[in-house]
């Protein structure tokens, strides 16, 4: 494996920022969804600086990832990749050095094919040379795509061998490089990539739609011979549901970068998008323009209570407990579902997802939430079930930053880089550089716990009015000394 990490990556568009700590998936910024090929050193470095100024770095968005179109159309005379001299006149090492000086990590892009997806030189049969070039430039992350692969796919062994060649080459550089496989879920990478990659895409490319079907994304399940692209958020959530357990510390299911802020979905839909990527431990890769970000977008992407779920040290993705029919929308789509994640320290995360066409009250009993505990081998013979205790309920979106505060940060009227705003007692801000998420949760930091809204008694029910295409997301914490008595003790 190229780089051992147990955290989820956090990042930003055209640039990816994963979390520097070693928890779940990481957070990043990647430029592709926002800029496509219209990217250069100035845009990249401006985005990186905004990541620092806006507090994203200190939330754990640690990687700035440069996607396709960065190179010259031909290799050098000695066969090396060459950065485009117009876009990157000082070369890639200079870019990497500047990004590192900001306390960030630098990611780049290639493909396990003859060409990249934009038809620039790629790394098939050049793995050793290209891995060394990237390491010499100071690269910390490699997104490795699947275009123009010369037909070297169709079985798990063929695809494993092609991607493992680069994994081994990266290891031989002796530089820690996060290895992100982008083979779109072809040949079931979740079954074999854990030993040689840090993340793997599970579907075709996401697009900025909540649930609109598109013929270019023909599959609706993980078993997909043609991943395609233009896959909606709900399409990808449906694909990952049966394989969430394949993600684990060091290797993660990647649902593709975030579309939050690109304009194609409502605020509630973007909250679903961000919340569910966090719940299933996908890397959190910002895919919108950071310098042009709106207050509403910032308030979603900078919600530390949700990021803390992504970065929880248990490294356990959420599972879908049930899925039910709901009234359908204009695309004939509609469902409701319950998702549950076991967290470190005995807490749980719960998401009630309403993908139906109208607001509705969703209910989840403690017996449903803790169904895995009741049905695991041994069951109640191992001790009282969690459903027999009372639980405090913390709303993870209740402390969402308001637009006034978000605009003040985005306009530079206040900074969150530690010089003006004190995040230590804030209900909306958190600095994971100063205190890891795990420590903050242990200290009951309000920005991470959310707002306590109610409690649920033994064998009780959690109820929430969830908006159309919306989500209710909670942290559950057990009340001590509230165990329900057995009948013979009454």
Tab-separated table of C-alpha atoms in Angstrom:
chain	number	residue	atom	x	y	z
A	1	UNK	CA	0.000	0.000	0.000
A	2	UNK	CA	1.379	3.379	-0.955
A	3	UNK	CA	0.484	5.260	2.207
A	4	UNK	CA	-1.055	3.920	5.388
A	5	UNK	CA	-3.763	6.187	6.798
A	6	UNK	CA	-6.858	5.471	8.822
A	7	UNK	CA	-8.538	8.843	8.324
A	8	UNK	CA	-10.981	9.940	5.659
A	9	UNK	CA	-9.498	12.370	3.176
A	10	UNK	CA	-10.749	15.951	3.123
A	11	UNK	CA	-9.958	18.094	0.099
A	12	UNK	CA	-11.066	20.813	-2.271
A	13	UNK	CA	-11.885	20.950	-6.014
A	14	UNK	CA	-9.153	21.000	-8.620
A	15	UNK	CA	-7.186	20.618	-5.490
A	16	UNK	CA	-7.898	17.923	-2.946
A	17	UNK	CA	-7.366	18.447	0.759
A	18	UNK	CA	-7.446	15.251	2.854
A	19	UNK	CA	-7.224	15.344	6.624
A	20	UNK	CA	-3.712	15.081	7.911
A	21	UNK	CA	-4.644	12.970	10.885
A	22	UNK	CA	-4.963	9.213	10.818
A	23	UNK	CA	-8.662	8.618	11.289
A	24	UNK	CA	-11.251	7.862	8.687
A	25	UNK	CA	-11.323	8.960	5.101
A	26	UNK	CA	-9.667	12.242	4.383
A	27	UNK	CA	-10.847	15.638	3.157
A	28	UNK	CA	-9.610	17.355	0.018
A	29	UNK	CA	-10.110	19.986	-2.613
A	30	UNK	CA	-10.076	18.886	-6.278
A	31	UNK	CA	-10.376	21.298	-9.168
A	32	UNK	CA	-12.056	19.203	-11.850
A	33	UNK	CA	-15.753	19.834	-11.163
A	34	UNK	CA	-15.149	23.568	-10.778
A	35	UNK	CA	-12.445	24.310	-13.363
A	36	UNK	CA	-11.997	21.370	-15.738
A	37	UNK	CA	-8.859	22.062	-17.774
A	38	UNK	CA	-8.901	25.795	-17.005
A	39	UNK	CA	-6.344	25.579	-14.213
A	40	UNK	CA	-2.910	27.076	-13.606
A	41	UNK	CA	-0.439	27.733	-10.805
A	42	UNK	CA	-2.000	31.033	-9.771
A	43	UNK	CA	-5.490	29.530	-9.492
A	44	UNK	CA	-4.146	26.538	-7.603
A	45	UNK	CA	-2.151	28.597	-5.131
A	46	UNK	CA	-4.965	31.102	-4.646
A	47	UNK	CA	-7.285	28.244	-3.781
A	48	UNK	CA	-4.728	26.832	-1.354
A	49	UNK	CA	-4.394	30.195	0.381
A	50	UNK	CA	-8.166	30.503	0.649
A	51	UNK	CA	-8.245	27.041	2.214
A	52	UNK	CA	-6.052	28.433	4.972
A	53	UNK	CA	-7.828	31.795	5.283
A	54	UNK	CA	-11.300	30.257	5.442
A	55	UNK	CA	-10.298	27.694	8.062
A	56	UNK	CA	-10.616	24.613	5.865
A	57	UNK	CA	-7.060	23.500	6.570
A	58	UNK	CA	-7.694	23.585	10.296
A	59	UNK	CA	-10.898	21.617	9.811
A	60	UNK	CA	-8.742	18.883	8.290
A	61	UNK	CA	-8.971	19.608	4.566
A	62	UNK	CA	-5.270	19.009	4.092
A	63	UNK	CA	-4.751	18.073	0.443
A	64	UNK	CA	-4.875	20.382	-2.557
A	65	UNK	CA	-5.331	18.164	-5.609
A	66	UNK	CA	-4.535	19.136	-9.164
A	67	UNK	CA	-6.577	17.107	-11.658
A	68	UNK	CA	-6.110	16.547	-15.423
A	69	UNK	CA	-4.635	18.904	-18.084
A	70	UNK	CA	-1.541	19.970	-16.161
A	71	UNK	CA	1.120	18.531	-18.490
A	72	UNK	CA	2.606	19.234	-21.892
A	73	UNK	CA	1.075	17.146	-24.707
A	74	UNK	CA	4.302	15.155	-25.095
A	75	UNK	CA	6.856	13.659	-22.739
A	76	UNK	CA	10.409	15.002	-22.635
A	77	UNK	CA	13.243	13.496	-24.675
A	78	UNK	CA	14.140	11.247	-21.726
A	79	UNK	CA	10.536	10.075	-21.375
A	80	UNK	CA	9.590	12.120	-18.323
A	81	UNK	CA	6.285	13.888	-17.768
A	82	UNK	CA	6.610	17.654	-18.162
A	83	UNK	CA	4.442	20.332	-16.566
A	84	UNK	CA	2.812	22.772	-18.979
A	85	UNK	CA	5.231	25.692	-19.145
A	86	UNK	CA	2.485	28.281	-19.652
A	87	UNK	CA	0.240	27.136	-16.809
A	88	UNK	CA	3.101	26.246	-14.432
A	89	UNK	CA	6.092	28.368	-15.517
A	90	UNK	CA	8.123	27.627	-12.384
A	91	UNK	CA	7.470	23.879	-12.550
A	92	UNK	CA	5.629	21.538	-10.238
A	93	UNK	CA	8.197	21.348	-7.466
A	94	UNK	CA	7.849	25.090	-6.929
A	95	UNK	CA	4.068	24.692	-6.677
A	96	UNK	CA	4.430	21.816	-4.228
A	97	UNK	CA	6.900	23.777	-2.105
A	98	UNK	CA	4.517	26.730	-1.832
A	99	UNK	CA	1.584	24.497	-0.921
A	100	UNK	CA	3.689	22.707	1.697
A	101	UNK	CA	4.723	26.085	3.146
A	102	UNK	CA	1.019	26.733	3.855
A	103	UNK	CA	0.799	23.579	5.926
A	104	UNK	CA	-1.027	21.692	3.174
A	105	UNK	CA	-0.321	18.598	1.109
A	106	UNK	CA	-0.211	18.436	-2.696
A	107	UNK	CA	-1.990	15.953	-4.952
A	108	UNK	CA	-1.708	15.291	-8.679
A	109	UNK	CA	-3.366	13.217	-11.378
A	110	UNK	CA	-2.477	10.566	-13.933
A	111	UNK	CA	-4.160	7.540	-15.491
A	112	UNK	CA	-3.479	3.813	-15.724
A	113	UNK	CA	-3.716	4.103	-19.480
A	114	UNK	CA	-1.942	5.363	-22.559
A	115	UNK	CA	-3.519	8.807	-22.141
A	116	UNK	CA	-5.331	10.694	-19.417
A	117	UNK	CA	-9.041	11.263	-19.880
A	118	UNK	CA	-8.251	14.656	-21.465
A	119	UNK	CA	-5.740	12.906	-23.782
A	120	UNK	CA	-2.499	13.987	-22.170
A	121	UNK	CA	0.366	11.518	-21.555
A	122	UNK	CA	-0.501	8.952	-18.872
A	123	UNK	CA	1.413	6.367	-16.897
A	124	UNK	CA	0.688	2.884	-18.263
A	125	UNK	CA	4.103	1.242	-18.861
A	126	UNK	CA	5.767	4.352	-17.364
A	127	UNK	CA	4.957	3.643	-13.726
A	128	UNK	CA	8.486	3.594	-12.298
A	129	UNK	CA	9.597	6.763	-14.044
A	130	UNK	CA	6.394	8.659	-13.300
A	131	UNK	CA	6.285	7.610	-9.652
A	132	UNK	CA	9.832	8.879	-9.207
A	133	UNK	CA	8.986	12.145	-10.982
A	134	UNK	CA	5.994	12.741	-8.717
A	135	UNK	CA	8.035	11.952	-5.613
A	136	UNK	CA	10.840	14.272	-6.721
A	137	UNK	CA	8.291	17.061	-7.194
A	138	UNK	CA	7.038	16.569	-3.630
A	139	UNK	CA	3.631	15.076	-4.454
A	140	UNK	CA	1.671	13.632	-1.516
A	141	UNK	CA	-1.388	12.189	-3.281
A	142	UNK	CA	-2.018	10.529	-6.642
A	143	UNK	CA	-5.426	10.285	-8.293
A	144	UNK	CA	-4.993	7.462	-10.808
A	145	UNK	CA	-7.689	7.308	-13.479
A	146	UNK	CA	-8.798	4.577	-15.921
A	147	UNK	CA	-8.983	6.126	-19.396
A	148	UNK	CA	-7.329	4.616	-22.487
A	149	UNK	CA	-6.366	1.476	-20.591
A	150	UNK	CA	-5.623	-0.589	-23.711
A	151	UNK	CA	-8.338	-3.092	-22.818
A	152	UNK	CA	-6.534	-4.221	-19.678
A	153	UNK	CA	-9.726	-4.781	-17.698
A	154	UNK	CA	-12.579	-7.258	-17.582
A	155	UNK	CA	-11.332	-9.409	-14.708
A	156	UNK	CA	-10.303	-8.495	-11.194
A	157	UNK	CA	-6.828	-9.890	-11.818
A	158	UNK	CA	-6.215	-7.760	-14.913
A	159	UNK	CA	-7.264	-4.559	-13.170
A	160	UNK	CA	-5.452	-5.454	-9.950
A	161	UNK	CA	-2.202	-6.048	-11.820
A	162	UNK	CA	-2.449	-2.771	-13.737
A	163	UNK	CA	-3.097	-0.663	-10.639
A	164	UNK	CA	-0.726	-2.625	-8.412
A	165	UNK	CA	2.159	-1.796	-10.740
A	166	UNK	CA	1.814	1.861	-9.825
A	167	UNK	CA	1.279	1.036	-6.146
A	168	UNK	CA	4.585	-0.828	-6.037
A	169	UNK	CA	6.335	1.974	-7.931
A	170	UNK	CA	5.060	4.554	-5.445
A	171	UNK	CA	6.258	2.434	-2.544
A	172	UNK	CA	9.720	2.188	-4.046
A	173	UNK	CA	10.057	5.975	-3.995
A	174	UNK	CA	9.892	5.729	-0.163
A	175	UNK	CA	7.778	8.904	-0.118
A	176	UNK	CA	4.369	8.633	1.606
A	177	UNK	CA	1.884	9.153	-1.246
A	178	UNK	CA	-1.845	8.622	-0.784
A	179	UNK	CA	-2.911	6.335	-3.649
A	180	UNK	CA	-6.428	7.041	-4.947
A	181	UNK	CA	-7.640	4.511	-7.527
A	182	UNK	CA	-10.158	6.000	-9.938
A	183	UNK	CA	-11.234	2.958	-11.953
A	184	UNK	CA	-14.965	3.735	-11.553
A	185	UNK	CA	-15.743	0.483	-9.736
A	186	UNK	CA	-14.805	-1.717	-12.701
A	187	UNK	CA	-13.940	-5.303	-11.707
A	188	UNK	CA	-15.079	-4.801	-8.094
A	189	UNK	CA	-12.067	-3.005	-6.528
A	190	UNK	CA	-13.694	-3.069	-3.069
A	191	UNK	CA	-12.920	-6.805	-3.013
A	192	UNK	CA	-9.179	-6.528	-3.592
A	193	UNK	CA	-7.846	-2.938	-3.482
A	194	UNK	CA	-7.368	-2.751	0.311
A	195	UNK	CA	-3.865	-4.226	0.066
A	196	UNK	CA	-2.536	-1.745	-2.464
A	197	UNK	CA	-4.576	1.492	-2.470
A	198	UNK	CA	-5.914	4.002	0.047
A	199	UNK	CA	-9.209	4.595	-1.738
A	200	UNK	CA	-11.060	3.328	-4.800
A	201	UNK	CA	-13.954	4.751	-6.736
A	202	UNK	CA	-17.101	2.616	-6.613
A	203	UNK	CA	-19.065	4.121	-9.520
A	204	UNK	CA	-19.025	6.334	-12.585
A	205	UNK	CA	-18.583	10.080	-12.177
A	206	UNK	CA	-21.011	12.017	-10.008
A	207	UNK	CA	-22.858	15.002	-11.418
A	208	UNK	CA	-24.709	17.899	-9.817
A	209	UNK	CA	-28.117	16.241	-9.466
A	210	UNK	CA	-29.890	14.739	-6.488
A	211	UNK	CA	-31.711	11.871	-8.185
A	212	UNK	CA	-32.251	12.539	-11.897
A	213	UNK	CA	-31.615	9.338	-13.893
A	214	UNK	CA	-29.324	9.682	-16.907
A	215	UNK	CA	-28.727	7.106	-19.651
A	216	UNK	CA	-25.019	7.873	-19.479
A	217	UNK	CA	-25.048	6.319	-15.999
A	218	UNK	CA	-27.024	3.167	-16.872
A	219	UNK	CA	-26.480	1.095	-13.724
A	220	UNK	CA	-28.433	1.388	-10.493
A	221	UNK	CA	-26.496	-1.237	-8.497
A	222	UNK	CA	-22.829	-1.850	-7.660
A	223	UNK	CA	-22.726	-4.814	-10.083
A	224	UNK	CA	-22.134	-2.634	-13.115
A	225	UNK	CA	-20.434	-3.486	-16.430
A	226	UNK	CA	-20.714	0.124	-17.696
A	227	UNK	CA	-20.151	2.689	-14.912
A	228	UNK	CA	-20.591	5.654	-17.238
A	229	UNK	CA	-20.880	9.185	-15.857
A	230	UNK	CA	-23.601	11.691	-14.885
A	231	UNK	CA	-24.469	9.564	-11.855
A	232	UNK	CA	-26.724	11.324	-9.342
A	233	UNK	CA	-26.120	11.503	-5.616
A	234	UNK	CA	-28.906	9.026	-4.852
A	235	UNK	CA	-27.718	6.691	-7.607
A	236	UNK	CA	-24.281	6.488	-5.961
A	237	UNK	CA	-25.728	6.123	-2.457
A	238	UNK	CA	-27.785	3.188	-3.722
A	239	UNK	CA	-24.670	1.571	-5.201
A	240	UNK	CA	-22.575	1.862	-2.044
A	241	UNK	CA	-25.242	0.567	0.363
A	242	UNK	CA	-24.438	-3.163	-0.076
A	243	UNK	CA	-20.647	-2.687	0.068
A	244	UNK	CA	-20.133	-0.152	2.882
A	245	UNK	CA	-18.332	-2.776	4.968
A	246	UNK	CA	-15.554	-2.993	2.353
A	247	UNK	CA	-14.191	0.347	3.526
A	248	UNK	CA	-11.813	0.151	6.465
A	249	UNK	CA	-8.987	2.153	8.066
A	250	UNK	CA	-6.320	2.500	5.404
A	251	UNK	CA	-8.640	1.811	2.451
A	252	UNK	CA	-11.928	3.533	1.644
A	253	UNK	CA	-14.853	3.396	-0.745
A	254	UNK	CA	-14.685	6.637	-2.754
A	255	UNK	CA	-18.066	7.988	-3.918
A	256	UNK	CA	-16.375	10.730	-6.018
A	257	UNK	CA	-15.852	14.368	-5.154
A	258	UNK	CA	-18.520	16.630	-3.681
A	259	UNK	CA	-20.795	18.735	-5.892
A	260	UNK	CA	-21.839	20.974	-2.986
A	261	UNK	CA	-21.997	24.578	-4.198
A	262	UNK	CA	-22.113	24.014	-7.955
A	263	UNK	CA	-25.750	25.087	-8.248
A	264	UNK	CA	-27.624	22.018	-9.442
A	265	UNK	CA	-29.217	21.012	-6.122
A	266	UNK	CA	-31.147	22.656	-3.313
A	267	UNK	CA	-29.647	23.434	0.082
A	268	UNK	CA	-31.389	20.417	1.633
A	269	UNK	CA	-30.103	18.185	-1.155
A	270	UNK	CA	-26.548	19.410	-0.642
A	271	UNK	CA	-26.892	18.661	3.076
A	272	UNK	CA	-27.880	15.092	2.169
A	273	UNK	CA	-24.898	14.861	-0.189
A	274	UNK	CA	-22.363	16.016	2.406
A	275	UNK	CA	-23.930	14.101	5.307
A	276	UNK	CA	-24.112	10.776	3.491
A	277	UNK	CA	-20.572	10.988	2.109
A	278	UNK	CA	-19.472	11.501	5.724
A	279	UNK	CA	-21.660	8.676	7.030
A	280	UNK	CA	-20.279	6.061	4.625
A	281	UNK	CA	-16.676	7.264	5.071
A	282	UNK	CA	-16.088	8.466	1.530
A	283	UNK	CA	-13.235	10.924	1.100
A	284	UNK	CA	-14.640	14.449	1.396
A	285	UNK	CA	-13.284	16.216	-1.671
A	286	UNK	CA	-14.537	19.746	-2.244
A	287	UNK	CA	-15.478	20.080	-5.896
A	288	UNK	CA	-16.479	23.738	-6.158
A	289	UNK	CA	-14.563	26.988	-6.489
A	290	UNK	CA	-13.269	27.947	-3.045
A	291	UNK	CA	-12.619	31.640	-3.900
A	292	UNK	CA	-16.174	32.007	-5.292
A	293	UNK	CA	-17.906	29.995	-2.571
A	294	UNK	CA	-21.230	31.233	-1.171
A	295	UNK	CA	-22.049	31.504	2.519
A	296	UNK	CA	-24.536	28.628	2.306
A	297	UNK	CA	-21.953	26.369	0.668
A	298	UNK	CA	-19.322	27.298	3.245
A	299	UNK	CA	-21.704	26.543	6.110
A	300	UNK	CA	-22.276	23.031	4.776
A	301	UNK	CA	-18.665	22.128	3.988
A	302	UNK	CA	-17.378	23.650	7.246
A	303	UNK	CA	-19.790	21.879	9.613
A	304	UNK	CA	-17.410	20.325	12.186
A	305	UNK	CA	-20.130	18.144	13.757
A	306	UNK	CA	-20.566	16.273	10.473
A	307	UNK	CA	-16.836	16.192	9.710
A	308	UNK	CA	-16.281	14.632	13.146
A	309	UNK	CA	-18.518	11.736	12.065
A	310	UNK	CA	-16.406	11.278	8.935
A	311	UNK	CA	-13.200	11.390	10.951
A	312	UNK	CA	-14.331	9.195	13.842
A	313	UNK	CA	-11.465	6.954	14.912
A	314	UNK	CA	-13.527	3.756	14.899
A	315	UNK	CA	-13.352	3.863	11.090
A	316	UNK	CA	-16.725	2.125	10.759
A	317	UNK	CA	-18.949	3.164	7.808
A	318	UNK	CA	-22.688	3.567	8.358
A	319	UNK	CA	-25.009	0.753	7.297
A	320	UNK	CA	-28.492	1.092	5.888
A	321	UNK	CA	-30.907	-0.590	8.323
A	322	UNK	CA	-34.009	-0.186	6.195
A	323	UNK	CA	-35.251	1.383	2.977
A	324	UNK	CA	-38.929	2.092	2.304
A	325	UNK	CA	-40.993	3.480	-0.535
A	326	UNK	CA	-42.017	7.129	-0.497
A	327	UNK	CA	-43.946	9.443	-2.801
A	328	UNK	CA	-42.031	9.880	-6.039
A	329	UNK	CA	-40.806	13.102	-7.606
A	330	UNK	CA	-40.744	14.305	-11.219
A	331	UNK	CA	-38.101	11.672	-12.030
A	332	UNK	CA	-40.204	8.844	-10.595
A	333	UNK	CA	-37.733	8.544	-7.707
A	334	UNK	CA	-38.607	8.382	-4.013
A	335	UNK	CA	-37.542	6.484	-0.897
A	336	UNK	CA	-36.819	6.884	2.802
A	337	UNK	CA	-34.081	5.123	4.731
A	338	UNK	CA	-32.373	4.720	8.088
A	339	UNK	CA	-28.575	4.681	8.336
A	340	UNK	CA	-26.609	3.875	11.516
A	341	UNK	CA	-22.908	4.128	12.359
A	342	UNK	CA	-21.155	2.885	15.505
A	343	UNK	CA	-18.734	5.553	16.759
A	344	UNK	CA	-15.765	5.412	19.082
A	345	UNK	CA	-16.484	5.787	22.785
A	346	UNK	CA	-19.900	4.146	22.550
A	347	UNK	CA	-21.699	6.909	20.629
A	348	UNK	CA	-23.741	6.274	17.476
A	349	UNK	CA	-24.543	8.382	14.415
A	350	UNK	CA	-28.028	8.106	12.943
A	351	UNK	CA	-29.303	9.530	9.643
A	352	UNK	CA	-32.938	9.603	8.572
A	353	UNK	CA	-32.879	10.234	4.812
A	354	UNK	CA	-36.025	11.410	3.047
A	355	UNK	CA	-35.589	11.071	-0.708
A	356	UNK	CA	-39.345	11.389	-1.174
A	357	UNK	CA	-41.172	14.224	-2.889
A	358	UNK	CA	-42.646	15.841	0.248
A	359	UNK	CA	-41.735	16.502	3.853
A	360	UNK	CA	-42.556	13.573	6.078
A	361	UNK	CA	-42.125	12.353	9.611
A	362	UNK	CA	-39.600	9.542	9.792
A	363	UNK	CA	-39.398	7.246	12.805
A	364	UNK	CA	-36.660	4.911	13.965
A	365	UNK	CA	-36.973	2.704	17.026
A	366	UNK	CA	-33.987	1.915	19.218
A	367	UNK	CA	-34.505	-1.728	18.341
A	368	UNK	CA	-34.043	-0.829	14.658
A	369	UNK	CA	-31.052	1.401	15.351
A	370	UNK	CA	-29.304	-1.342	17.338
A	371	UNK	CA	-30.472	-4.278	15.232
A	372	UNK	CA	-26.891	-5.374	14.594
A	373	UNK	CA	-26.266	-5.720	18.324
A	374	UNK	CA	-29.355	-7.886	18.730
A	375	UNK	CA	-28.589	-10.125	15.760
A	376	UNK	CA	-24.832	-10.509	16.179
A	377	UNK	CA	-23.689	-13.939	17.374
A	378	UNK	CA	-24.368	-14.148	21.087
A	379	UNK	CA	-26.884	-11.305	21.029
A	380	UNK	CA	-28.220	-10.396	24.448
A	381	UNK	CA	-26.258	-13.233	26.075
A	382	UNK	CA	-23.260	-10.887	25.963
A	383	UNK	CA	-25.040	-8.340	28.140
A	384	UNK	CA	-27.856	-5.817	27.978
A	385	UNK	CA	-28.666	-4.542	24.495
A	386	UNK	CA	-28.200	-0.799	23.778
A	387	UNK	CA	-31.930	-0.508	23.067
A	388	UNK	CA	-32.611	-1.170	26.770
A	389	UNK	CA	-30.934	2.107	27.775
A	390	UNK	CA	-31.909	5.761	27.404
A	391	UNK	CA	-30.022	7.898	24.889
A	392	UNK	CA	-29.457	11.635	24.507
A	393	UNK	CA	-30.011	12.954	20.982
A	394	UNK	CA	-27.756	15.642	19.492
A	395	UNK	CA	-28.754	17.329	16.227
A	396	UNK	CA	-25.635	17.637	14.039
A	397	UNK	CA	-27.062	20.394	11.837
A	398	UNK	CA	-28.604	22.558	14.568
A	399	UNK	CA	-25.409	24.611	15.031
A	400	UNK	CA	-24.930	25.260	11.322
A	401	UNK	CA	-23.164	28.588	10.829
A	402	UNK	CA	-25.475	31.442	9.790
A	403	UNK	CA	-24.921	33.372	6.564
A	404	UNK	CA	-23.792	36.540	8.361
A	405	UNK	CA	-20.884	34.760	10.037
A	406	UNK	CA	-20.041	32.763	6.904
A	407	UNK	CA	-19.975	35.894	4.741
A	408	UNK	CA	-17.745	37.665	7.246
A	409	UNK	CA	-15.226	34.840	6.910
A	410	UNK	CA	-15.473	34.631	3.113
A	411	UNK	CA	-15.118	38.405	2.720
A	412	UNK	CA	-12.048	38.491	4.961
A	413	UNK	CA	-13.652	40.627	7.657
A	414	UNK	CA	-12.659	37.977	10.181
A	415	UNK	CA	-10.202	35.125	9.911
A	416	UNK	CA	-10.324	31.629	11.293
A	417	UNK	CA	-6.639	30.820	11.050
A	418	UNK	CA	-6.221	31.154	14.783
A	419	UNK	CA	-5.440	34.886	14.876
A	420	UNK	CA	-8.861	36.467	15.433
A	421	UNK	CA	-11.592	33.934	16.108
A	422	UNK	CA	-11.149	31.663	19.102
A	423	UNK	CA	-12.644	28.312	18.110
A	424	UNK	CA	-12.077	26.688	21.490
A	425	UNK	CA	-15.544	27.566	22.791
A	426	UNK	CA	-17.368	28.120	19.515
A	427	UNK	CA	-20.567	26.285	18.619
A	428	UNK	CA	-19.826	26.540	14.878
A	429	UNK	CA	-16.024	26.584	14.504
A	430	UNK	CA	-13.401	23.962	15.252
A	431	UNK	CA	-9.617	23.778	14.867
A	432	UNK	CA	-8.524	20.170	14.355
A	433	UNK	CA	-4.915	21.321	13.978
A	434	UNK	CA	-4.895	22.321	17.639
A	435	UNK	CA	-7.076	19.473	18.908
A	436	UNK	CA	-7.861	16.237	17.074
A	437	UNK	CA	-11.502	15.403	16.527
A	438	UNK	CA	-11.278	12.412	18.855
A	439	UNK	CA	-10.006	14.628	21.686
A	440	UNK	CA	-12.634	17.258	21.017
A	441	UNK	CA	-15.424	14.699	21.220
A	442	UNK	CA	-14.030	13.375	24.498
A	443	UNK	CA	-14.069	16.919	25.865
A	444	UNK	CA	-17.684	17.389	24.707
A	445	UNK	CA	-16.856	20.282	22.401
A	446	UNK	CA	-20.214	21.782	21.382
A	447	UNK	CA	-19.181	22.318	17.775
A	448	UNK	CA	-18.647	18.563	17.436
A	449	UNK	CA	-21.545	17.220	19.477
A	450	UNK	CA	-24.238	19.458	18.021
A	451	UNK	CA	-27.300	20.562	19.990
A	452	UNK	CA	-28.987	18.252	22.463
A	453	UNK	CA	-32.615	18.277	21.367
A	454	UNK	CA	-34.192	15.461	23.367
A	455	UNK	CA	-33.702	12.014	24.877
A	456	UNK	CA	-35.205	8.680	23.972
A	457	UNK	CA	-36.181	6.154	26.678
A	458	UNK	CA	-35.451	2.391	26.596
A	459	UNK	CA	-37.148	0.745	23.598
A	460	UNK	CA	-38.234	4.225	22.510
A	461	UNK	CA	-38.514	5.857	19.087
A	462	UNK	CA	-36.696	8.758	17.454
A	463	UNK	CA	-38.980	10.889	15.280
A	464	UNK	CA	-38.086	13.743	12.942
A	465	UNK	CA	-39.932	15.842	10.386
A	466	UNK	CA	-37.558	15.615	7.446
A	467	UNK	CA	-37.929	17.957	4.455
A	468	UNK	CA	-38.312	16.819	0.865
A	469	UNK	CA	-34.948	15.515	-0.358
A	470	UNK	CA	-33.566	16.180	3.096
A	471	UNK	CA	-31.896	14.537	6.057
A	472	UNK	CA	-31.988	14.500	9.849
A	473	UNK	CA	-28.607	13.572	11.318
A	474	UNK	CA	-27.915	12.862	14.977
A	475	UNK	CA	-25.248	11.756	17.413
A	476	UNK	CA	-26.639	9.423	20.098
A	477	UNK	CA	-24.951	9.270	23.493
A	478	UNK	CA	-25.951	6.759	26.136
A	479	UNK	CA	-27.261	8.047	29.455
A	480	UNK	CA	-25.447	6.379	32.326
A	481	UNK	CA	-27.518	4.429	34.849
A	482	UNK	CA	-30.636	4.250	32.663
A	483	UNK	CA	-30.723	0.528	31.947
A	484	UNK	CA	-34.260	-0.828	31.745
A	485	UNK	CA	-34.929	-3.341	34.495
A	486	UNK	CA	-35.724	-6.927	33.662
A	487	UNK	CA	-39.252	-8.103	34.368
A	488	UNK	CA	-38.138	-10.298	37.332
A	489	UNK	CA	-36.491	-7.224	38.919
A	490	UNK	CA	-39.704	-5.197	38.905
